[in-house]
Coordinates of C-alpha atoms in Angstrom, one line a residue:
X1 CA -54.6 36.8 45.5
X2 CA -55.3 33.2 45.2
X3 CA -53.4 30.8 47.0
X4 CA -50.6 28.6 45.0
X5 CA -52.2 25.5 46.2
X6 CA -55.6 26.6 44.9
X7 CA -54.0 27.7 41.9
X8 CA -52.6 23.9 41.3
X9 CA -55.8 22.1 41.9
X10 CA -57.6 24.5 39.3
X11 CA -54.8 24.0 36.7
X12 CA -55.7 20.1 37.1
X13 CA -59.4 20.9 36.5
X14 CA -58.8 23.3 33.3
X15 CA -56.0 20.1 31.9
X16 CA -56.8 18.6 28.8
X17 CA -57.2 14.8 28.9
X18 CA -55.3 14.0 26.4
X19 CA -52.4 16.5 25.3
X20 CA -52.3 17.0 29.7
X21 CA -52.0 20.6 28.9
X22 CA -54.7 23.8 30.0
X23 CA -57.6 23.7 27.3
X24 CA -57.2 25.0 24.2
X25 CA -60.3 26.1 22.0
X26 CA -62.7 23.5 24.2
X27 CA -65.1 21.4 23.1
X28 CA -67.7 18.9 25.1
X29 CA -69.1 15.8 23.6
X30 CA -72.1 14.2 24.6
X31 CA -70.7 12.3 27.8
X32 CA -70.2 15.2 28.7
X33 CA -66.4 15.3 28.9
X34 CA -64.6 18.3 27.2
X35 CA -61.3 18.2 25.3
X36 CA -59.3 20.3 22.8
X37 CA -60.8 21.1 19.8
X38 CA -57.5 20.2 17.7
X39 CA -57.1 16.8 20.4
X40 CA -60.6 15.5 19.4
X41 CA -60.0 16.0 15.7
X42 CA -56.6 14.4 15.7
X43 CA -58.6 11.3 17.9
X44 CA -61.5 11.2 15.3
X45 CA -58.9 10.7 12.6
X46 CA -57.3 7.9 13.7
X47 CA -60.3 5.4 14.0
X48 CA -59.8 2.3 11.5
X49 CA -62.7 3.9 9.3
X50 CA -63.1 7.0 8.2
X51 CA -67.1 6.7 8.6
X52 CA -66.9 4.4 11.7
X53 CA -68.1 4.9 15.0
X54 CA -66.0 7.3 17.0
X55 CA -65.9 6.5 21.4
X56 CA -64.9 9.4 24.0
X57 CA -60.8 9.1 25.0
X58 CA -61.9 8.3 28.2
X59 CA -65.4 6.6 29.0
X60 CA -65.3 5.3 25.9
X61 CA -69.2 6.4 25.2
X62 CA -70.5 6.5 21.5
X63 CA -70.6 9.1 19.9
X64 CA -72.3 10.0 15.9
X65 CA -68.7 11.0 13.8
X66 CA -70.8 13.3 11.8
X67 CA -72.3 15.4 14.9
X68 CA -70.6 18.8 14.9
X69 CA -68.0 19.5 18.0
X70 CA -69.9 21.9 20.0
X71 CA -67.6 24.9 21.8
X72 CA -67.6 24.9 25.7
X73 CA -68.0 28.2 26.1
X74 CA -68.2 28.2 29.8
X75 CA -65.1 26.2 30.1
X76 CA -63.6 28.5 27.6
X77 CA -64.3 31.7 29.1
X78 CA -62.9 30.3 32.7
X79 CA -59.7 29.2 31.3
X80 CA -59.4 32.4 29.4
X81 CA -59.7 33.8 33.2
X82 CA -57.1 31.7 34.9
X83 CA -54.6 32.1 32.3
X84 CA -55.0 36.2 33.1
X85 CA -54.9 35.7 36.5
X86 CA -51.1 37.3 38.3
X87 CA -50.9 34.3 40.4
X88 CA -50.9 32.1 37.5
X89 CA -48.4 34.3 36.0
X90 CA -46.2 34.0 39.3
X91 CA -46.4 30.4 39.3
X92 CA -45.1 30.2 36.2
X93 CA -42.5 32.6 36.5
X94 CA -41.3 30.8 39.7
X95 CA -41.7 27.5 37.8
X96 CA -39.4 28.7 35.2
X97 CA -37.0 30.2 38.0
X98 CA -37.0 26.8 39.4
X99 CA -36.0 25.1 36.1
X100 CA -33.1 27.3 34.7
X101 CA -31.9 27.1 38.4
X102 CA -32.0 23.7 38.4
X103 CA -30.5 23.2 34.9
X104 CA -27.6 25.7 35.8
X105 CA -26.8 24.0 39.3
X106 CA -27.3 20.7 37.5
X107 CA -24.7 21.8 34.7
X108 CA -21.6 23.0 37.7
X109 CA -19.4 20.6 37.4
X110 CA -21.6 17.6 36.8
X111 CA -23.2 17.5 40.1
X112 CA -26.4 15.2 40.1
X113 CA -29.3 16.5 41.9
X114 CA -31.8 15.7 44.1
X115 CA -35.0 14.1 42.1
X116 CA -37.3 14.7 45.3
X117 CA -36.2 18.7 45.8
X118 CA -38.9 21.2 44.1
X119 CA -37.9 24.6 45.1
X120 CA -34.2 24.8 44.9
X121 CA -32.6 21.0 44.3
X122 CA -30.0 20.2 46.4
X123 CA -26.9 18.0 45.5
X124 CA -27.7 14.4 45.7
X125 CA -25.9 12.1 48.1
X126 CA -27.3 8.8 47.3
X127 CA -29.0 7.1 44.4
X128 CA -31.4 4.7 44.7
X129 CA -31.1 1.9 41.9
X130 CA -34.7 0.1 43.1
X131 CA -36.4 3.6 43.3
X132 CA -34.2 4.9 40.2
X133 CA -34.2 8.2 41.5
X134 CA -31.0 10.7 43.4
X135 CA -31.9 11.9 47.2
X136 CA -30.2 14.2 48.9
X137 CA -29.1 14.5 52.6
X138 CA -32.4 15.4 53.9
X139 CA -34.9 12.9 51.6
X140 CA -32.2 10.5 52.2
X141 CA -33.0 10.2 56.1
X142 CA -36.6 10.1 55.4
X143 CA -36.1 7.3 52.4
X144 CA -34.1 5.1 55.0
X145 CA -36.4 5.4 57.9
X146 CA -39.6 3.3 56.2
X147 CA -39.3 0.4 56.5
X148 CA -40.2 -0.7 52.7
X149 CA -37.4 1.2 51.1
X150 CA -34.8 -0.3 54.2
X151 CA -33.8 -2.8 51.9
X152 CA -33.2 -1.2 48.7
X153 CA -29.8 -0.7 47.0
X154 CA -28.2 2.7 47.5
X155 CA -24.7 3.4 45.4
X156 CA -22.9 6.8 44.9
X157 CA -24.8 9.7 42.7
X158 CA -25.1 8.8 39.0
X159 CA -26.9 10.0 36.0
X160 CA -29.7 8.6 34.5
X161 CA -27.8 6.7 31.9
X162 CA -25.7 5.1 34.2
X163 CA -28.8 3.5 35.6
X164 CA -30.2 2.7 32.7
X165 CA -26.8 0.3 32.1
X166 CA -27.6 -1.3 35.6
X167 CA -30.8 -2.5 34.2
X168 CA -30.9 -5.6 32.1
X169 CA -31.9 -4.6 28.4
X170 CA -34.1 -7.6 28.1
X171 CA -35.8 -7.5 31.0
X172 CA -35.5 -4.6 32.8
X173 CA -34.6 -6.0 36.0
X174 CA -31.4 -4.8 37.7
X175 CA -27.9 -6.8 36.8
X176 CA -26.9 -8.9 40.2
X177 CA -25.6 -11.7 38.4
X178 CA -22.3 -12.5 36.2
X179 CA -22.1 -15.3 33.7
X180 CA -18.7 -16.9 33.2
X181 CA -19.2 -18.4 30.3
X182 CA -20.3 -15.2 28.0
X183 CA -18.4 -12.9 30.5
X184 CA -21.3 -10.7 30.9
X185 CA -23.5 -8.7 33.6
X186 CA -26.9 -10.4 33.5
X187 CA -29.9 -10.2 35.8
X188 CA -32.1 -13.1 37.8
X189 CA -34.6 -13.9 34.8
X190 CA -31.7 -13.7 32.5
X191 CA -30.8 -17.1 34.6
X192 CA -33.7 -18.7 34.3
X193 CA -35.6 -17.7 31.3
X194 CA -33.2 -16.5 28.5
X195 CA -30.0 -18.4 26.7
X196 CA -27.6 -18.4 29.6
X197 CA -30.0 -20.4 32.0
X198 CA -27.8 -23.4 31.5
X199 CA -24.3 -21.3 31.6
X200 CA -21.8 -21.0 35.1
X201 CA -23.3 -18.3 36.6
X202 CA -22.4 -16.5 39.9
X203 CA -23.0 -13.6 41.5
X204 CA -21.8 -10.0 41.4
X205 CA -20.0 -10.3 44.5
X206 CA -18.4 -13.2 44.1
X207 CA -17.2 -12.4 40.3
X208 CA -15.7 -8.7 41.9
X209 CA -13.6 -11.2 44.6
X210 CA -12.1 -13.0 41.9
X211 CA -11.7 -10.2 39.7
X212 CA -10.0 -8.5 42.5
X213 CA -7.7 -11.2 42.8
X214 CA -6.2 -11.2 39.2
X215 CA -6.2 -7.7 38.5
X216 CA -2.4 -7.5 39.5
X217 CA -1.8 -10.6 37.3
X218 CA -3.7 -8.8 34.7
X219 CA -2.1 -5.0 35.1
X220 CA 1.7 -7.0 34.9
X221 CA 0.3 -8.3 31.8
X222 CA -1.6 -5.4 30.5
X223 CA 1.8 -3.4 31.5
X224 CA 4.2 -5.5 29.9
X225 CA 2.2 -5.7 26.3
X226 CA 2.5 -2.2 26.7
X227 CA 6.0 -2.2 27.1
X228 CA 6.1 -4.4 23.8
X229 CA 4.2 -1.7 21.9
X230 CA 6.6 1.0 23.3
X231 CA 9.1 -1.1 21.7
X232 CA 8.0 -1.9 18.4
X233 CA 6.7 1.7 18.0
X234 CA 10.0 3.1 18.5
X235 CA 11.7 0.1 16.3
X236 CA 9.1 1.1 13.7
X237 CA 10.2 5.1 14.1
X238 CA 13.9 3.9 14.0
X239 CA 13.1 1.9 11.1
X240 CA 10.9 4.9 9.1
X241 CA 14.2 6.9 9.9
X242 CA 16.3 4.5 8.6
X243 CA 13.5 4.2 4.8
X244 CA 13.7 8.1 4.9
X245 CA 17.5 8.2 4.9
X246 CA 18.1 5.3 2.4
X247 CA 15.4 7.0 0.1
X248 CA 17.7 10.0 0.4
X249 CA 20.9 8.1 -0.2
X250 CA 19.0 6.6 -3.6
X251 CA 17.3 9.4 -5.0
X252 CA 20.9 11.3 -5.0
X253 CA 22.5 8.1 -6.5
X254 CA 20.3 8.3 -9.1
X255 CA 20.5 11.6 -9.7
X256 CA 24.1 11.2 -10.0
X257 CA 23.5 8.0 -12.0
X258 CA 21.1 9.9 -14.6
X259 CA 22.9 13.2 -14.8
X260 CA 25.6 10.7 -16.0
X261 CA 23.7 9.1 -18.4
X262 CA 22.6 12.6 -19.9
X263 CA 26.2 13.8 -20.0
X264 CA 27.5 10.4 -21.5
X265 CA 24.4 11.2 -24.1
X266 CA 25.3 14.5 -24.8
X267 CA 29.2 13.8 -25.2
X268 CA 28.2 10.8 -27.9
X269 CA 26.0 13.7 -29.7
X270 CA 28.5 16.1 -30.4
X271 CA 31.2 13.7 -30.9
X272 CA 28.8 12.1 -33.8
X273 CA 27.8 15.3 -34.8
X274 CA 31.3 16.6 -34.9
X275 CA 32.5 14.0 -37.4
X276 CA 29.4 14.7 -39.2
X277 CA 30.0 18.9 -39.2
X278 CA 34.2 17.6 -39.8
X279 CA 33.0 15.3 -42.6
X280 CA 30.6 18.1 -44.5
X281 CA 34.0 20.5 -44.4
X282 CA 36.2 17.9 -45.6
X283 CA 33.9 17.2 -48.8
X284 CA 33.2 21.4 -49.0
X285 CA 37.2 21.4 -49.2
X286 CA 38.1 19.3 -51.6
X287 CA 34.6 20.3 -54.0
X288 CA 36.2 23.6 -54.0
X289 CA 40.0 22.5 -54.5
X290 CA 38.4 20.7 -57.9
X291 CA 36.5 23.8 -58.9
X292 CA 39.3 26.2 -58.4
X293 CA 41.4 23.7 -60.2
X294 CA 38.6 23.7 -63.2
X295 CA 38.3 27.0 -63.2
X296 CA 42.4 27.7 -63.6
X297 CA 42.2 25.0 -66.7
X298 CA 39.3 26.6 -68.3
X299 CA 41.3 30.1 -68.6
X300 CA 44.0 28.5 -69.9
X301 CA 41.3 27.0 -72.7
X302 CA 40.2 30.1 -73.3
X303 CA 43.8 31.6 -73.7
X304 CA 44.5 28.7 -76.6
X305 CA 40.9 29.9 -77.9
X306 CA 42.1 33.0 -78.7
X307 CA 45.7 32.3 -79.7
X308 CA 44.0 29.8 -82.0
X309 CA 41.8 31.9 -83.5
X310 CA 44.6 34.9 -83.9
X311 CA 46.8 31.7 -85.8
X312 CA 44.0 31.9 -88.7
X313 CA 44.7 35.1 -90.0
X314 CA 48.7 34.4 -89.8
X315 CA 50.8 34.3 -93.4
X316 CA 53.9 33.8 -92.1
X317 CA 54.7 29.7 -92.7
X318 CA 57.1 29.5 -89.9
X319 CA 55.4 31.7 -87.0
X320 CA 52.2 29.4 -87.3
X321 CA 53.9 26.2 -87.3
X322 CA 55.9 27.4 -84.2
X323 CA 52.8 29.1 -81.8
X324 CA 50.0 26.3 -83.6
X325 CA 52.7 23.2 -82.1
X326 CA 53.4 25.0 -78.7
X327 CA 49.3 25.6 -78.6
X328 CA 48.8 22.2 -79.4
X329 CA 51.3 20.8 -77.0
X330 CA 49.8 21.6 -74.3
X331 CA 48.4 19.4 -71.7
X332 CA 44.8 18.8 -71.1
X333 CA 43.5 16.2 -69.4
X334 CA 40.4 14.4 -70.4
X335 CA 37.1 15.2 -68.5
X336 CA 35.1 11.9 -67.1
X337 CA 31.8 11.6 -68.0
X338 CA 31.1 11.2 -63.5
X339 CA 28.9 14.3 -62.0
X340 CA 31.3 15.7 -59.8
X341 CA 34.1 13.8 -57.4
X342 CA 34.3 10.8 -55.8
X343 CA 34.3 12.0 -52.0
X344 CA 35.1 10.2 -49.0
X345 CA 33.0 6.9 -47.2
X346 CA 31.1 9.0 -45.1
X347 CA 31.2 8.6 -41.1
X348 CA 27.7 7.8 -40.8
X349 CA 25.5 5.9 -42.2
X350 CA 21.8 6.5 -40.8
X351 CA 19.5 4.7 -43.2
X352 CA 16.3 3.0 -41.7
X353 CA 18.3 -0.1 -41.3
X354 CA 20.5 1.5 -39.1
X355 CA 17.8 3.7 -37.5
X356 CA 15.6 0.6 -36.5
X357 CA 18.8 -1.0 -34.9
X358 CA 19.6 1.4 -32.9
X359 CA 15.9 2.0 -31.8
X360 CA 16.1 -1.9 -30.8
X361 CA 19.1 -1.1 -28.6
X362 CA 18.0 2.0 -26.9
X363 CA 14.5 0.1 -26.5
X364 CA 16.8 -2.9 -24.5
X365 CA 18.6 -0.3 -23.0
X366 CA 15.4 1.4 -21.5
X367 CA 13.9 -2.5 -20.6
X368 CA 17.4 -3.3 -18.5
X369 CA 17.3 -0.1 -16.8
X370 CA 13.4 -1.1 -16.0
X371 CA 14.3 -4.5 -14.4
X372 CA 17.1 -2.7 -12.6
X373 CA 14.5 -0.7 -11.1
X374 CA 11.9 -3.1 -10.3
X375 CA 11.9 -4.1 -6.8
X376 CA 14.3 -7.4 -6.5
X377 CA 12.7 -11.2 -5.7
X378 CA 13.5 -12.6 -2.6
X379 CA 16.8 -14.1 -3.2
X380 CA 16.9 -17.3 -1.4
X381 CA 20.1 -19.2 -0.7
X382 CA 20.4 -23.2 -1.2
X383 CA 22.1 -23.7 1.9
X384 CA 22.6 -26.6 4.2
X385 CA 21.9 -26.1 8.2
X386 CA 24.8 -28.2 9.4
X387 CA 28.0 -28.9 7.5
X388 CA 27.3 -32.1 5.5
X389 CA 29.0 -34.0 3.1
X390 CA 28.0 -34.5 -0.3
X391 CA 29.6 -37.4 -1.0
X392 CA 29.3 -38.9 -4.7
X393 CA 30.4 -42.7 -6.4
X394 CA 28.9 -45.3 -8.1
X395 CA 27.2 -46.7 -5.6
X396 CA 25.3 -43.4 -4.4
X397 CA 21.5 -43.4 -3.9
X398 CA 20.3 -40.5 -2.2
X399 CA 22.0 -37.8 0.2
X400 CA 20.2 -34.9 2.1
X401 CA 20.6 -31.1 2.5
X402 CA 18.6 -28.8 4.2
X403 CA 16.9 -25.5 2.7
X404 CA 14.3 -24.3 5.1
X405 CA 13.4 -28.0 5.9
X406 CA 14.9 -31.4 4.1
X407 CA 15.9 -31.1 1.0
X408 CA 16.2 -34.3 -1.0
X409 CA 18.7 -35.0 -3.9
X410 CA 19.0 -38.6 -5.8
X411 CA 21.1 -39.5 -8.5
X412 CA 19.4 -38.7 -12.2
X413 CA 21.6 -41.5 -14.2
X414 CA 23.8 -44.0 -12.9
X415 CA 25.1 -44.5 -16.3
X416 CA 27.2 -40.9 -16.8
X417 CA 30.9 -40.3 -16.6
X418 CA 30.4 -37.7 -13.8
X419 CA 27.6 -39.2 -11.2
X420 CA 25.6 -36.3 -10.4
X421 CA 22.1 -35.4 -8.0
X422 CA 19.7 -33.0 -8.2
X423 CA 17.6 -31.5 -5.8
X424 CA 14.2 -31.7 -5.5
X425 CA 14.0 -28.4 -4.7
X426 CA 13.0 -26.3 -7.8
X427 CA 13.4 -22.5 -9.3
X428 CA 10.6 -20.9 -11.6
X429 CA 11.0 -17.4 -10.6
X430 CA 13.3 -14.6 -9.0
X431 CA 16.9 -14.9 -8.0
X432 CA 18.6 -18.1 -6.1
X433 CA 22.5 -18.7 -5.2
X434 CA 24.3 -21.4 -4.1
X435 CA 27.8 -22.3 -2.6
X436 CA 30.1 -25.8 -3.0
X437 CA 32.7 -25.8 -1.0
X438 CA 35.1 -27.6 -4.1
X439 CA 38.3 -28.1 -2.0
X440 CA 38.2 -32.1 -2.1
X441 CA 37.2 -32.9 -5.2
X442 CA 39.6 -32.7 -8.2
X443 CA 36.8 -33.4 -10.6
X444 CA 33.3 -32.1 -10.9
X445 CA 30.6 -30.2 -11.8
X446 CA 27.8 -27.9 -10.8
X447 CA 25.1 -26.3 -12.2
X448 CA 21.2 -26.7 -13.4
X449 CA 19.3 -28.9 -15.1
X450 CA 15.8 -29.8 -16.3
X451 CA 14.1 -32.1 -18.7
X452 CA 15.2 -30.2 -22.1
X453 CA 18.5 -28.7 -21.1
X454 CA 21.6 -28.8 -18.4
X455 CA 23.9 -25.6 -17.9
X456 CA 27.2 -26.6 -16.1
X457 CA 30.6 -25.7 -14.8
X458 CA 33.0 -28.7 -14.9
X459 CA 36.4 -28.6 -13.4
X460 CA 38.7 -31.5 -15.0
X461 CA 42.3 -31.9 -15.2
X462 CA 42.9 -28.5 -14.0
X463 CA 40.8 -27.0 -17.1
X464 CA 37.5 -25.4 -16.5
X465 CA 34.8 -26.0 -19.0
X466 CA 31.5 -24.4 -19.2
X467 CA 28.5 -26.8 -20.7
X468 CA 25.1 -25.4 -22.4
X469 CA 23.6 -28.8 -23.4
X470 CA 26.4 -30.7 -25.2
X471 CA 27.6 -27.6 -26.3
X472 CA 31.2 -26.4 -25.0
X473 CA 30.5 -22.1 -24.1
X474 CA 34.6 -21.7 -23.1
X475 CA 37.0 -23.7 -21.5
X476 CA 39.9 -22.0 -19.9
X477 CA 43.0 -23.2 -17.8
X478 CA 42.5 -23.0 -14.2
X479 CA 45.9 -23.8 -12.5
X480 CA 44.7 -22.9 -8.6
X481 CA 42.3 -25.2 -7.7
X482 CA 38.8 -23.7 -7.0
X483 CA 38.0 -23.5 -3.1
X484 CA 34.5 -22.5 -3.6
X485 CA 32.1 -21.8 -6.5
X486 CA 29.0 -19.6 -6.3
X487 CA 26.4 -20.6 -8.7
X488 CA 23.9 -18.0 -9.4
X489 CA 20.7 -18.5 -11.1
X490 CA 18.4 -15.3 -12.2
X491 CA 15.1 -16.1 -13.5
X492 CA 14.0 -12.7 -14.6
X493 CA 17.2 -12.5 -17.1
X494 CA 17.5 -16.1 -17.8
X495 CA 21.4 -16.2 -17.0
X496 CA 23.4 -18.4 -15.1
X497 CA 26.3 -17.3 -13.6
X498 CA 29.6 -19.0 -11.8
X499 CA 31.8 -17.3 -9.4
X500 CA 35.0 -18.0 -7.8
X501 CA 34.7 -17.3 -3.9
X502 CA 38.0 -17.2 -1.9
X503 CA 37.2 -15.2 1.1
X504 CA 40.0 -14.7 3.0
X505 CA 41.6 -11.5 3.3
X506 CA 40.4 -8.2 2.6
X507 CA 36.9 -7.5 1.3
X508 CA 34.2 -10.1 0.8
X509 CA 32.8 -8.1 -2.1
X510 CA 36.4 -8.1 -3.8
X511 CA 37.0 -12.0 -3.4
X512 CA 34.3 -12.8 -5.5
X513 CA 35.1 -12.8 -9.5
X514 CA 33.1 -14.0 -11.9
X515 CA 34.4 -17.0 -14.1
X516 CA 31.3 -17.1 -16.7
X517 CA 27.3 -15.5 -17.4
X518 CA 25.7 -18.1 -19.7
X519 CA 22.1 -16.9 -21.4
X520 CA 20.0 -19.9 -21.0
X521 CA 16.4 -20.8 -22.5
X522 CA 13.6 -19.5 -20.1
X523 CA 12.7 -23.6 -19.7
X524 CA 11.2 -23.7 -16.1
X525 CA 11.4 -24.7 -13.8
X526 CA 15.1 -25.8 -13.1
X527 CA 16.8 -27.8 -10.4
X528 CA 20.3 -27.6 -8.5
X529 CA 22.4 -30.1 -10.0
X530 CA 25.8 -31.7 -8.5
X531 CA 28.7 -34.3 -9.7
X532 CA 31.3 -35.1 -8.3
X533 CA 33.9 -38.2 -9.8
X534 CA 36.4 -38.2 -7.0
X535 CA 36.3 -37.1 -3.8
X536 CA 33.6 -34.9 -2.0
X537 CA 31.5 -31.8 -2.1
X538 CA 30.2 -29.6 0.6
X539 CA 27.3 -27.6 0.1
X540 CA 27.7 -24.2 2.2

């Protein structure tokens, strides 16, 4: 049997050239050197030309691209041999041993292995980042004791993908320094040659030093934020608890709200179609009262008819008189030319007048249920961020409120009974309210105005007054002065609405009670407007 190191040298003898595997189907050229048929055919066909020269893989002798490939049938016959031989076979079956060994001791629980053990690889204990290969106990003494491989870095066993991140991407040269100003890994020629060569750089060691000495800093930090997120995840569950349950809450009030809709709808349909069913048996009734009463006088006509016609055969001067007066004495009303009766105004009257009308209303009906519906505009209060005076007179220029920042009001007309100021603050869309704290004023008004109309609530002489453009809406006594007045101004209906506010005992909700809704023209947009003749308002 053939030794296994024989058996290695001969395998290196019988290796193809190029695909570094035993010869296949060999061929020789006229160097001399041999190849694979298949490997010399796939050379020739990747010259520039097709018909161009063709050189051996490797002397790179000339040789005529048309010449057939002649077999090596020597070479042929000898590897045919040393694939047959049982040594060969062993080697290979130990070879493959080796390999599913390795793979399976490599796989148990991610254990690198030794790159220098060929029989059965042994655990590494070291990795060599210069050498880029794993050693284990044994290699590992023999790696340290020359003295060109003293100084190379050794770290703890890792895989070959963790050395690959250890190596600079650019340059291939391992990462020893740390630039500060990209806060990256970089290596030496990164330094000197690429874009951070005029950056802060330092080294590895020093960069793990400072590192070291803000990590705590950095975990309280890290810590904290998470705390935060704790937080606001569990405000965020409290608050999709809360969504859930008021999505509840709605969905049965409107179930509640619709159900009594329907049963509102249904109660109006039979009480309409009650009086309709009550009116058909009223007219039925008295049809047939005037046909029964018909039908009595028409036998009685037809008793006269034959009395009468009996009379005509009668000789007797004194019977005839006497039954052809009583006959003829008889009442009978005259008959009016009318078809029928006159019956009652019906209940109903459902012509396409009325049909369209009540179509219109239903359709408003269906549009005000809509904008109830419709998710509700901010509603932003007018509102003043310290308690302030708005003091009005004659000789008033310009006073200041706050709404989210300064807002600015200046009097519109010096020349008007009631001095008033508007704010600069204007409404175009959604709902806004206001409060006037009315106590010290005995006469004034508030409401809105723009360039082609004012809508306002005027308090005078204990008499309220409510003002669309010079036109008077109502005016009402009002013997309790007004404390405070909410104005209320709703862009998506166009209404303007004033409130009395009195909060003081009881309910909030209860203490407010509306004094007037005005429909105004959708004119926008419209400003806050306030007049005051004597004394002073205070906007809440």
């Amino acid at each position: 049997m053939a030794e296994p190191g024989a058996v290695a040298g001969l395998e290196e003898e019988l290796t193809c050239p190029i695909c570094l595997g035993i010869y296949s189907n060999p061929v020789s050229l006229g160097c001399g050197h041999s190849f694979c048929k298949a490997c010399v055919q796939e050379a020739r066909s990747h010259r520039p030309s097709p018909r161009g020269p063709f050189t051996c893989p490797l002397c790179s002798a000339w040789a005529d691209p048309a010449m057939e490939l002649q077999p090596n049938v020597q070479l042929r016959s000898i590897v045919q041999k040393f694939l047959e031989a049982p040594a060969r076979q062993q080697e290979q079956e130990r070879e493959g041993q080796r390999e599913e060994e390795g793979a399976s001791l490599g796989q148990r629980d991610g254990v690198i292995l030794c790159d220098f053990c060929l029989q059965e690889p042994q655990p590494a204990a070291k990795t060599c980042l210069s050498c880029e290969a794993s050693l284990c106990e044994a290699h590992l003494s023999k790696h340290s004791t020359k003295s060109p491989l003293k100084d190379h870095v050794l770290m703890e066993p890792c895989s070959a993908h963790l050395l690959a991140e250890r190596r600079c991407p650019q340059h291939g040269k391992l990462l020893e320094c740390y630039c500060k100003t990209d806060s990256v890994c970089i290596c030496v020629l990164c330094c000197i040659v690429s874009s951070h060569r005029k950056h802060k750089i330092t080294t590895l060691e020093e960069a793990f030093g400072q590192a070291q000495s803000v990590l705590p800093e950095t975990l309280a930090t890290v810590k904290e934020h998470k705390a935060a997120l704790n937080q606001s995840i569990a405000n965020l569950l409290k608050q999709e608890e809360e969504v859930k349950a008021k999505e509840s809450l709605l969905r049965d009030q409107l179930e509640t709200l619709f159900k009594e809709i329907c049963l509102q709808l249904d109660n109006k349909k039979r009480e309409v179609l009650k009086a309709l069913s009550d009116y058909k048996e009223q007219q039925l009734s008295q049809i047939k009262m005037e046909v029964q009463k018909h039908k009595e006088e028409k036998d009685a006509a037809s008793c006269d008819i034959q009395e009468l016609e009996a009379l005509r055969d009668q000789k007797d001067l004194l019977l005839f008189i006497k039954s052809f007066a009583a006959i003829q004495a008889r009442k009978r009303k005259p008959l009016t030319n009318k078809d029928g009766i006159e019956l009652p105004t019906p209940p109903i009257i459902l012509d396409k007048l009325t049909t369209d009308a009540t179509l219109r209303l239903f359709k408003q009906f269906l549009s005000d249920m809509q904008s109830l519906f419709e998710v509700p505009p901010v509603q932003e209060h007018l509102t003043s961020s310290m308690p302030l005076g708005l003091k009005f007179g004659y000789s008033a220029n310009v006073v200041s409120a706050s709404s989210r920042g300064l807002l600015h009001f200046g009097v519109s007309n010096p020349s008007d009974a009631i001095q008033h100021v508007k704010s600069n603050q204007s409404f175009s869309r959604g709902c806004h309210f206001w409060e006037v704290d009315t106590s010290n004023a005995s006469c004034w008004k508030l409401g809105i105005i723009n360039p082609n109309f004012e809508c306002y609530l005027q308090m005078s002489h204990d008499s309220l007054h409510v003002f669309l453009g010079q036109t008077m809406i109502t005016a009402k006594g009002f013997s309790t002065a007004l404390k405070v007045v909410r104005v209320e101004l709703d862009c998506r209906r166009n209404t303007l609405s004033f409130y009395n506010v009195s909060v003081e005992d009881g309910d909030a909700a209860e203490s407010l009670r509306l004094l007037e809704t005005v429909s105004i023209p959708s004119d926008y947009p419209a400003y806050a407007t306030f007049g005051v003749l004597d004394g002073s308002l205070k906007l809440l």
